[in-house]
C-alpha cells in the first residue's frame, strides 16, 4: 500500500500511530529523568557537650 493510495479515512491510523510514538518517547524520557538515586540528606553531626554549654 502506497501513501498516495490511502484515502483520508486511513489518515487517522497514521495520526494515532504518531501519537502513540510521541507518548512513548515522552514517557521514556520522563521515566529516565526521575528514576535515578535520590540524593541523601546531609548527615547531622552530633553536637559536642561543649556546644551545649555555650547555649
GROMACS .gro file of N, CA, C and O in nm:
model
  220
    1UNK      N    1   0.085  -0.118   0.000
    1UNK     CA    2   0.000   0.000   0.000
    1UNK      C    3   0.089   0.123   0.000
    1UNK      O    4   0.180   0.136   0.081
    2UNK      N    5   0.064   0.212  -0.091
    2UNK     CA    6   0.141   0.336  -0.100
    2UNK      C    7   0.067   0.447  -0.029
    2UNK      O    8  -0.055   0.442  -0.013
    3UNK      N    9   0.141   0.548   0.012
    3UNK     CA   10   0.080   0.662   0.081
    3UNK      C   11  -0.019   0.733  -0.011
    3UNK      O   12  -0.126   0.776   0.031
    4UNK      N   13   0.012   0.742  -0.140
    4UNK     CA   14  -0.078   0.811  -0.234
    4UNK      C   15  -0.210   0.736  -0.252
    4UNK      O   16  -0.311   0.796  -0.285
    5UNK      N   17  -0.209   0.606  -0.230
    5UNK     CA   18  -0.329   0.527  -0.246
    5UNK      C   19  -0.421   0.534  -0.124
    5UNK      O   20  -0.534   0.489  -0.128
    6UNK      N   21  -0.371   0.588  -0.011
    6UNK     CA   22  -0.451   0.593   0.111
    6UNK      C   23  -0.555   0.704   0.100
    6UNK      O   24  -0.526   0.812   0.052
    7UNK      N   25  -0.672   0.675   0.145
    7UNK     CA   26  -0.776   0.777   0.149
    7UNK      C   27  -0.767   0.856   0.277
    7UNK      O   28  -0.685   0.828   0.366
    8UNK      N   29  -0.850   0.957   0.291
    8UNK     CA   30  -0.848   1.039   0.413
    8UNK      C   31  -0.900   0.959   0.531
    8UNK      O   32  -0.872   0.992   0.646
    9UNK      N   33  -0.975   0.854   0.507
    9UNK     CA   34  -1.025   0.770   0.615
    9UNK      C   35  -0.915   0.693   0.685
    9UNK      O   36  -0.929   0.654   0.800
   10UNK      N   37  -0.807   0.669   0.615
   10UNK     CA   38  -0.695   0.595   0.674
   10UNK      C   39  -0.593   0.687   0.741
   10UNK      O   40  -0.501   0.638   0.807
   11UNK      N   41  -0.610   0.816   0.727
   11UNK     CA   42  -0.514   0.910   0.785
   11UNK      C   43  -0.517   0.906   0.938
   11UNK      O   44  -0.416   0.929   1.003
   12UNK      N   45  -0.633   0.874   0.996
   12UNK     CA   46  -0.641   0.869   1.142
   12UNK      C   47  -0.550   0.761   1.198
   12UNK      O   48  -0.498   0.774   1.309
   13UNK      N   49  -0.529   0.655   1.122
   13UNK     CA   50  -0.440   0.548   1.167
   13UNK      C   51  -0.295   0.597   1.177
   13UNK      O   52  -0.225   0.567   1.275
   14UNK      N   53  -0.253   0.674   1.081
   14UNK     CA   54  -0.117   0.731   1.087
   14UNK      C   55  -0.105   0.831   1.203
   14UNK      O   56  -0.003   0.834   1.272
   15UNK      N   57  -0.209   0.912   1.224
   15UNK     CA   58  -0.205   1.009   1.334
   15UNK      C   59  -0.205   0.937   1.469
   15UNK      O   60  -0.136   0.978   1.562
   16UNK      N   61  -0.281   0.829   1.479
   16UNK     CA   62  -0.283   0.751   1.602
   16UNK      C   63  -0.146   0.690   1.630
   16UNK      O   64  -0.095   0.695   1.743
   17UNK      N   65  -0.085   0.636   1.527
   17UNK     CA   66   0.047   0.575   1.543
   17UNK      C   67   0.152   0.680   1.582
   17UNK      O   68   0.236   0.656   1.668
   18UNK      N   69   0.143   0.798   1.521
   18UNK     CA   70   0.237   0.906   1.556
   18UNK      C   71   0.213   0.952   1.699
   18UNK      O   72   0.308   0.982   1.773
   19UNK      N   73   0.088   0.958   1.741
   19UNK     CA   74   0.058   0.998   1.879
   19UNK      C   75   0.110   0.898   1.981
   19UNK      O   76   0.163   0.937   2.085
   20UNK      N   77   0.094   0.770   1.951
   20UNK     CA   78   0.145   0.667   2.042
   20UNK      C   79   0.297   0.674   2.049
   20UNK      O   80   0.356   0.664   2.157
   21UNK      N   81   0.362   0.695   1.937
   21UNK     CA   82   0.509   0.706   1.936
   21UNK      C   83   0.555   0.828   2.016
   21UNK      O   84   0.652   0.820   2.091
   22UNK      N   85   0.485   0.939   2.003
   22UNK     CA   86   0.520   1.059   2.079
   22UNK      C   87   0.499   1.036   2.228
   22UNK      O   88   0.583   1.075   2.310
   23UNK      N   89   0.388   0.973   2.264
   23UNK     CA   90   0.363   0.943   2.404
   23UNK      C   91   0.473   0.854   2.462
   23UNK      O   92   0.522   0.879   2.573
   24UNK      N   93   0.512   0.751   2.388
   24UNK     CA   94   0.617   0.661   2.436
   24UNK      C   95   0.749   0.735   2.452
   24UNK      O   96   0.823   0.712   2.549
   25UNK      N   97   0.781   0.823   2.359
   25UNK     CA   98   0.904   0.900   2.369
   25UNK      C   99   0.904   0.987   2.495
   25UNK      O  100   1.000   0.988   2.572
   26UNK      N  101   0.795   1.058   2.517
   26UNK     CA  102   0.786   1.146   2.635
   26UNK      C  103   0.788   1.064   2.763
   26UNK      O  104   0.855   1.100   2.861
   27UNK      N  105   0.719   0.951   2.764
   27UNK     CA  106   0.717   0.866   2.884
   27UNK      C  107   0.855   0.811   2.916
   27UNK      O  108   0.896   0.810   3.032
   28UNK      N  109   0.928   0.766   2.816
   28UNK     CA  110   1.062   0.711   2.839
   28UNK      C  111   1.156   0.819   2.891
   28UNK      O  112   1.234   0.797   2.984
   29UNK      N  113   1.149   0.938   2.835
   29UNK     CA  114   1.234   1.048   2.883
   29UNK      C  115   1.197   1.084   3.025
   29UNK      O  116   1.284   1.102   3.111
   30UNK      N  117   1.068   1.094   3.057
   30UNK     CA  118   1.024   1.127   3.192
   30UNK      C  119   1.068   1.019   3.290
   30UNK      O  120   1.113   1.049   3.400
   31UNK      N  121   1.052   0.893   3.252
   31UNK     CA  122   1.088   0.782   3.340
   31UNK      C  123   1.237   0.784   3.372
   31UNK      O  124   1.277   0.763   3.486
   32UNK      N  125   1.321   0.811   3.272
   32UNK     CA  126   1.465   0.809   3.296
   32UNK      C  127   1.510   0.933   3.373
   32UNK      O  128   1.611   0.928   3.443
   33UNK      N  129   1.439   1.042   3.363
   33UNK     CA  130   1.478   1.162   3.437
   33UNK      C  131   1.461   1.144   3.587
   33UNK      O  132   1.542   1.191   3.666
   34UNK      N  133   1.355   1.075   3.627
   34UNK     CA  134   1.323   1.066   3.769
   34UNK      C  135   1.350   0.929   3.829
   34UNK      O  136   1.309   0.902   3.941
   35UNK      N  137   1.420   0.842   3.760
   35UNK     CA  138   1.442   0.708   3.813
   35UNK      C  139   1.578   0.693   3.881
   35UNK      O  140   1.608   0.584   3.930
   36UNK      N  141   1.658   0.796   3.885
   36UNK     CA  142   1.791   0.785   3.946
   36UNK      C  143   1.784   0.780   4.097
   36UNK      O  144   1.679   0.792   4.158
   37UNK      N  145   1.900   0.761   4.158
   37UNK     CA  146   1.906   0.759   4.305
   37UNK      C  147   1.872   0.895   4.360
   37UNK      O  148   1.915   0.997   4.309
   38UNK      N  149   1.797   0.895   4.466
   38UNK     CA  150   1.763   1.020   4.532
   38UNK      C  151   1.883   1.065   4.614
   38UNK      O  152   1.950   0.984   4.678
   39UNK      N  153   1.913   1.194   4.613
   39UNK     CA  154   2.027   1.240   4.693
   39UNK      C  155   1.999   1.224   4.842
   39UNK      O  156   1.887   1.247   4.888
   40UNK      N  157   2.099   1.179   4.913
   40UNK     CA  158   2.082   1.159   5.057
   40UNK      C  159   2.095   1.292   5.128
   40UNK      O  160   2.176   1.376   5.090
   41UNK      N  161   2.014   1.313   5.231
   41UNK     CA  162   2.027   1.438   5.306
   41UNK      C  163   2.161   1.441   5.378
   41UNK      O  164   2.216   1.336   5.412
   42UNK      N  165   2.215   1.559   5.398
   42UNK     CA  166   2.345   1.565   5.467
   42UNK      C  167   2.334   1.508   5.608
   42UNK      O  168   2.236   1.530   5.678
   43UNK      N  169   2.435   1.434   5.645
   43UNK     CA  170   2.434   1.371   5.778
   43UNK      C  171   2.452   1.479   5.885
   43UNK      O  172   2.534   1.569   5.871
   44UNK      N  173   2.374   1.466   5.991
   44UNK     CA  174   2.389   1.561   6.101
   44UNK      C  175   2.496   1.509   6.195
   44UNK      O  176   2.492   1.396   6.239
   45UNK      N  177   2.591   1.596   6.222
   45UNK     CA  178   2.696   1.554   6.315
   45UNK      C  179   2.647   1.575   6.457
   45UNK      O  180   2.571   1.669   6.485
   46UNK      N  181   2.684   1.487   6.547
   46UNK     CA  182   2.640   1.501   6.686
   46UNK      C  183   2.699   1.627   6.748
   46UNK      O  184   2.812   1.666   6.719
   47UNK      N  185   2.619   1.690   6.829
   47UNK     CA  186   2.667   1.813   6.894
   47UNK      C  187   2.761   1.778   7.009
   47UNK      O  188   2.740   1.682   7.081
   48UNK      N  189   2.863   1.857   7.021
   48UNK     CA  190   2.958   1.839   7.131
   48UNK      C  191   2.896   1.891   7.260
   48UNK      O  192   2.821   1.987   7.260
   49UNK      N  193   2.930   1.828   7.373
   49UNK     CA  194   2.879   1.879   7.503
   49UNK      C  195   2.926   2.023   7.528
   49UNK      O  196   2.857   2.099   7.594
   50UNK      N  197   3.039   2.060   7.473
   50UNK     CA  198   3.088   2.196   7.493
   50UNK      C  199   2.996   2.297   7.424
   50UNK      O  200   2.979   2.408   7.471
   51UNK      N  201   2.937   2.258   7.308
   51UNK     CA  202   2.846   2.347   7.239
   51UNK      C  203   2.719   2.369   7.320
   51UNK      O  204   2.661   2.477   7.316
   52UNK      N  205   2.674   2.269   7.395
   52UNK     CA  206   2.555   2.286   7.480
   52UNK      C  207   2.581   2.388   7.590
   52UNK      O  208   2.492   2.460   7.629
   53UNK      N  209   2.702   2.390   7.640
   53UNK     CA  210   2.737   2.483   7.747
   53UNK      C  211   2.733   2.626   7.697
   53UNK      O  212   2.702   2.718   7.773
   54UNK      N  213   2.757   2.647   7.569
   54UNK     CA  214   2.757   2.783   7.513
   54UNK      C  215   2.614   2.834   7.497
   54UNK      O  216   2.591   2.953   7.496
   55UNK      N  217   2.516   2.743   7.481
   55UNK     CA  218   2.376   2.786   7.460
   55UNK      C  219   2.314   2.843   7.583
   55UNK      O  220   2.324   2.838   7.688
   0.00000   0.00000   0.00000
